[in-house]
Amino acid sequence: TARRTIMASRICVVQIFVLRKVWTALYQGHSVVDGMTLHTLLVYLTLANLQNWVLADSTVSRYMYDRVREGQVAFDLVRPTGFVPQMFAHLVGSTCSTLLFALVALPFVALAGTLGMPHSPGAFLLYLVSLIFGYGITLLLTLLLGMIAFWTMEISGLTMLYFLVNQFFAGALVPLSIFPGPLRILAEILPFQTTTYSPVAIYVGRLHGAQALDAIAVQVLWLALLVLGARAVWHRALRRVVVQGG
């Protein structure tokens, strides 16, 4: 796990560096693009990729897959703590572990990208609120992804596809405000933007005032929908385990 986290940190640093070079080249001759200065955009991209790496962890989906495939999920189901709370605790613990690596990698991230202060103290407070909701949504999406293991014998390819789609539509590579019309509408419909774009856009002042509050309200809505969805999928997955057990 530590080796995988170190590799992920290297990929994150390299990606931030490449994005800085690409966007700096694209900004040549322009001081502002779509209302964002180059400095603001680089701060956004650096924080978005750092946050996406720390929060979006695939270890739980892989862990769930291994437990189901090997039949060890039967032992998890009879423990006093429910299976879903166990997976949540596993994911939170994994995030805390990754956060420690992120603190060590922070100087390299600063060299590869651009770090900056929040747009305002109020923006920082709203960012923290939005970050908490975004993390909750990330937990639920990862849990739903892991539950697919109850129906399929392999989820590695699907997991990789999920994190690629998540990274793009979360706005870690390109801010959603720069997306062309139809693609932006699709991104706004999907829940991924609530995990990264919303909190980071609030941090840099791209979303402020009523816009920031609206973004947080959308996060709350998605959180509620995903809780209901996760409960429904889990009940079906539980019946699936009973069938497999004879």
XYZ file of C-alpha atoms in Angstrom:
246
model
C 0.000 0.000 0.000
C 2.817 2.418 0.853
C 4.544 1.661 -2.443
C 1.305 2.296 -4.327
C 0.799 5.591 -2.482
C 4.340 6.728 -3.263
C 3.806 5.901 -6.931
C 0.517 7.829 -6.903
C 2.254 10.833 -5.320
C 4.867 10.827 -8.084
C 2.181 10.673 -10.741
C 0.350 13.554 -9.062
C 3.487 15.743 -8.952
C 4.333 14.985 -12.590
C 0.767 15.673 -13.688
C 0.729 19.023 -11.886
C 4.032 19.951 -13.527
C 2.772 19.004 -17.004
C -0.483 20.888 -16.507
C 1.431 24.001 -15.410
C 3.584 23.879 -18.545
C 0.628 23.253 -20.858
C -1.574 25.983 -19.430
C 1.289 28.480 -19.238
C 1.848 27.913 -22.956
C -1.880 28.278 -23.684
C -1.984 31.564 -21.770
C 0.762 33.168 -23.894
C -0.431 36.630 -24.879
C -3.468 36.489 -22.580
C -3.593 37.902 -19.080
C -7.094 36.543 -18.359
C -8.990 33.603 -19.860
C -12.653 33.082 -18.973
C -12.245 35.444 -16.034
C -9.251 33.588 -14.555
C -5.693 34.836 -14.421
C -2.913 32.331 -15.057
C -1.899 32.417 -11.385
C -5.460 31.662 -10.242
C -5.762 28.827 -12.744
C -2.457 27.273 -11.670
C -3.463 27.459 -8.000
C -6.770 25.830 -8.942
C -5.093 23.001 -10.899
C -2.480 22.366 -8.213
C -5.025 22.170 -5.396
C -7.518 20.205 -7.508
C -4.992 17.496 -8.374
C -3.597 17.356 -4.848
C -7.077 17.062 -3.387
C -8.163 14.535 -6.003
C -5.160 12.340 -5.204
C -5.702 12.431 -1.434
C -9.465 11.917 -1.445
C -10.090 9.681 -4.464
C -8.616 6.405 -3.228
C -9.202 3.096 -5.039
C -7.965 0.854 -2.207
C -11.417 0.255 -0.739
C -12.967 -0.869 -4.024
C -10.041 -3.254 -4.510
C -10.273 -4.398 -0.891
C -13.993 -5.099 -1.258
C -13.342 -7.002 -4.463
C -10.716 -9.192 -2.778
C -12.968 -9.883 0.215
C -15.884 -10.909 -2.015
C -13.783 -12.976 -4.417
C -12.065 -14.899 -1.616
C -15.282 -15.401 0.356
C -13.959 -13.505 3.380
C -16.893 -11.117 3.174
C -18.888 -13.758 5.094
C -16.773 -13.032 8.180
C -17.226 -9.279 7.698
C -21.001 -9.675 7.640
C -21.177 -11.378 11.034
C -19.061 -8.814 12.850
C -20.832 -6.428 15.264
C -19.938 -3.468 13.087
C -21.782 -3.590 9.782
C -19.956 -4.232 6.530
C -20.585 -0.739 5.156
C -19.247 1.043 8.285
C -16.189 -1.216 8.086
C -15.545 -0.089 4.504
C -16.058 3.560 5.445
C -13.559 3.201 8.286
C -11.104 1.510 5.931
C -11.429 4.347 3.426
C -11.062 7.084 6.056
C -7.976 5.362 7.412
C -6.537 5.084 3.918
C -7.206 8.786 3.345
C -5.419 9.715 6.577
C -2.458 7.613 5.499
C -2.373 9.285 2.078
C -2.628 12.687 3.753
C 0.629 12.021 5.594
C 2.337 11.272 2.281
C 0.774 14.427 0.836
C 2.334 16.544 3.591
C 5.741 15.085 2.744
C 5.148 15.647 -0.971
C 3.870 19.213 -0.489
C 7.252 20.922 -1.155
C 7.545 18.988 -4.431
C 3.963 19.900 -5.307
C 4.800 23.574 -4.666
C 7.792 23.319 -7.014
C 5.852 21.482 -9.703
C 2.765 23.700 -9.539
C 1.565 26.832 -7.796
C 0.185 27.163 -4.289
C -1.647 30.237 -3.069
C -3.801 31.659 -0.324
C -7.606 31.366 -0.506
C -9.527 34.181 -2.156
C -10.748 35.399 1.239
C -11.244 34.145 4.811
C -14.902 33.574 4.022
C -13.963 31.599 0.911
C -11.693 29.408 2.999
C -14.466 28.611 5.487
C -16.876 27.755 2.682
C -14.123 25.694 1.061
C -13.791 23.590 4.222
C -17.555 23.018 4.317
C -17.609 22.119 0.638
C -14.562 19.871 1.068
C -16.317 17.867 3.782
C -19.383 17.333 1.600
C -17.166 16.538 -1.378
C -15.309 13.936 0.640
C -18.589 12.359 1.725
C -19.656 12.094 -1.914
C -16.286 10.552 -2.797
C -16.738 7.956 -0.054
C -20.154 6.973 -1.367
C -19.053 6.795 -4.999
C -16.099 4.600 -4.042
C -18.374 2.393 -1.954
C -20.802 1.982 -4.859
C -17.911 1.117 -7.147
C -16.687 -1.531 -4.722
C -20.170 -3.051 -4.417
C -20.042 -3.998 -8.095
C -17.731 -6.807 -6.955
C -20.821 -8.640 -5.669
C -21.997 -9.065 -9.269
C -18.767 -9.279 -11.281
C -15.608 -11.323 -10.949
C -13.280 -8.496 -12.006
C -13.456 -4.727 -11.434
C -9.884 -3.599 -12.142
C -10.681 -2.251 -15.615
C -13.867 -0.609 -14.412
C -11.999 0.973 -11.493
C -9.382 2.446 -13.814
C -12.097 3.763 -16.146
C -13.959 5.262 -13.197
C -10.969 7.205 -11.915
C -10.124 8.501 -15.392
C -13.700 9.698 -15.916
C -13.816 11.075 -12.384
C -10.602 13.045 -12.838
C -11.836 14.643 -16.054
C -15.403 15.480 -15.034
C -14.313 16.518 -11.542
C -12.378 19.355 -13.175
C -8.898 18.223 -12.129
C -7.497 18.697 -15.646
C -9.659 21.528 -16.965
C -11.931 23.789 -14.892
C -15.561 23.076 -15.657
C -16.160 26.756 -16.433
C -13.938 26.353 -19.527
C -15.781 23.267 -20.821
C -17.722 23.787 -24.082
C -21.507 24.008 -23.761
C -22.783 20.400 -24.121
C -19.806 18.930 -22.259
C -20.236 21.418 -19.447
C -23.930 20.531 -19.126
C -22.999 16.847 -18.876
C -20.351 17.618 -16.254
C -22.862 19.593 -14.205
C -25.327 16.687 -14.306
C -22.779 14.152 -13.036
C -21.761 14.074 -9.353
C -17.993 14.230 -9.985
C -17.844 18.032 -10.100
C -19.068 18.168 -6.511
C -15.973 16.297 -5.292
C -13.281 18.585 -6.709
C -14.433 21.524 -8.812
C -16.928 22.951 -6.323
C -14.624 23.187 -3.270
C -11.545 24.288 -5.228
C -13.487 26.853 -7.271
C -14.744 28.307 -3.981
C -11.165 28.393 -2.641
C -9.849 30.460 -5.570
C -12.919 32.702 -5.689
C -14.311 31.326 -8.930
C -17.503 30.543 -7.041
C -18.476 33.089 -4.406
C -21.501 34.424 -2.608
C -24.756 32.890 -3.795
C -22.896 30.760 -6.357
C -20.839 29.120 -3.629
C -23.930 28.456 -1.521
C -25.725 26.986 -4.550
C -22.741 24.699 -5.183
C -22.843 23.480 -1.584
C -26.605 22.927 -1.850
C -25.993 20.727 -4.915
C -23.440 18.777 -2.879
C -25.977 18.199 -0.111
C -28.496 16.984 -2.694
C -26.006 14.561 -4.231
C -24.981 13.345 -0.794
C -28.592 12.507 0.040
C -29.190 10.793 -3.307
C -26.023 8.714 -3.017
C -26.865 7.656 0.535
C -30.222 6.371 -0.698
C -28.571 4.761 -3.723
C -25.895 3.075 -1.626
C -28.502 1.680 0.772
C -30.553 0.275 -2.110
C -27.529 -1.295 -3.805
C -26.271 -2.735 -0.529
C -29.601 -4.454 0.193
C -29.473 -6.054 -3.265
C -25.810 -6.993 -2.789
C -26.636 -8.600 0.551
C -29.263 -10.799 -1.094
C -26.659 -11.661 -3.703
C -24.308 -12.933 -0.992
C -27.081 -15.126 0.450
C -27.669 -16.637 -3.007
C -23.977 -17.352 -3.464
C -23.843 -18.978 -0.055
C -26.542 -21.436 -1.053
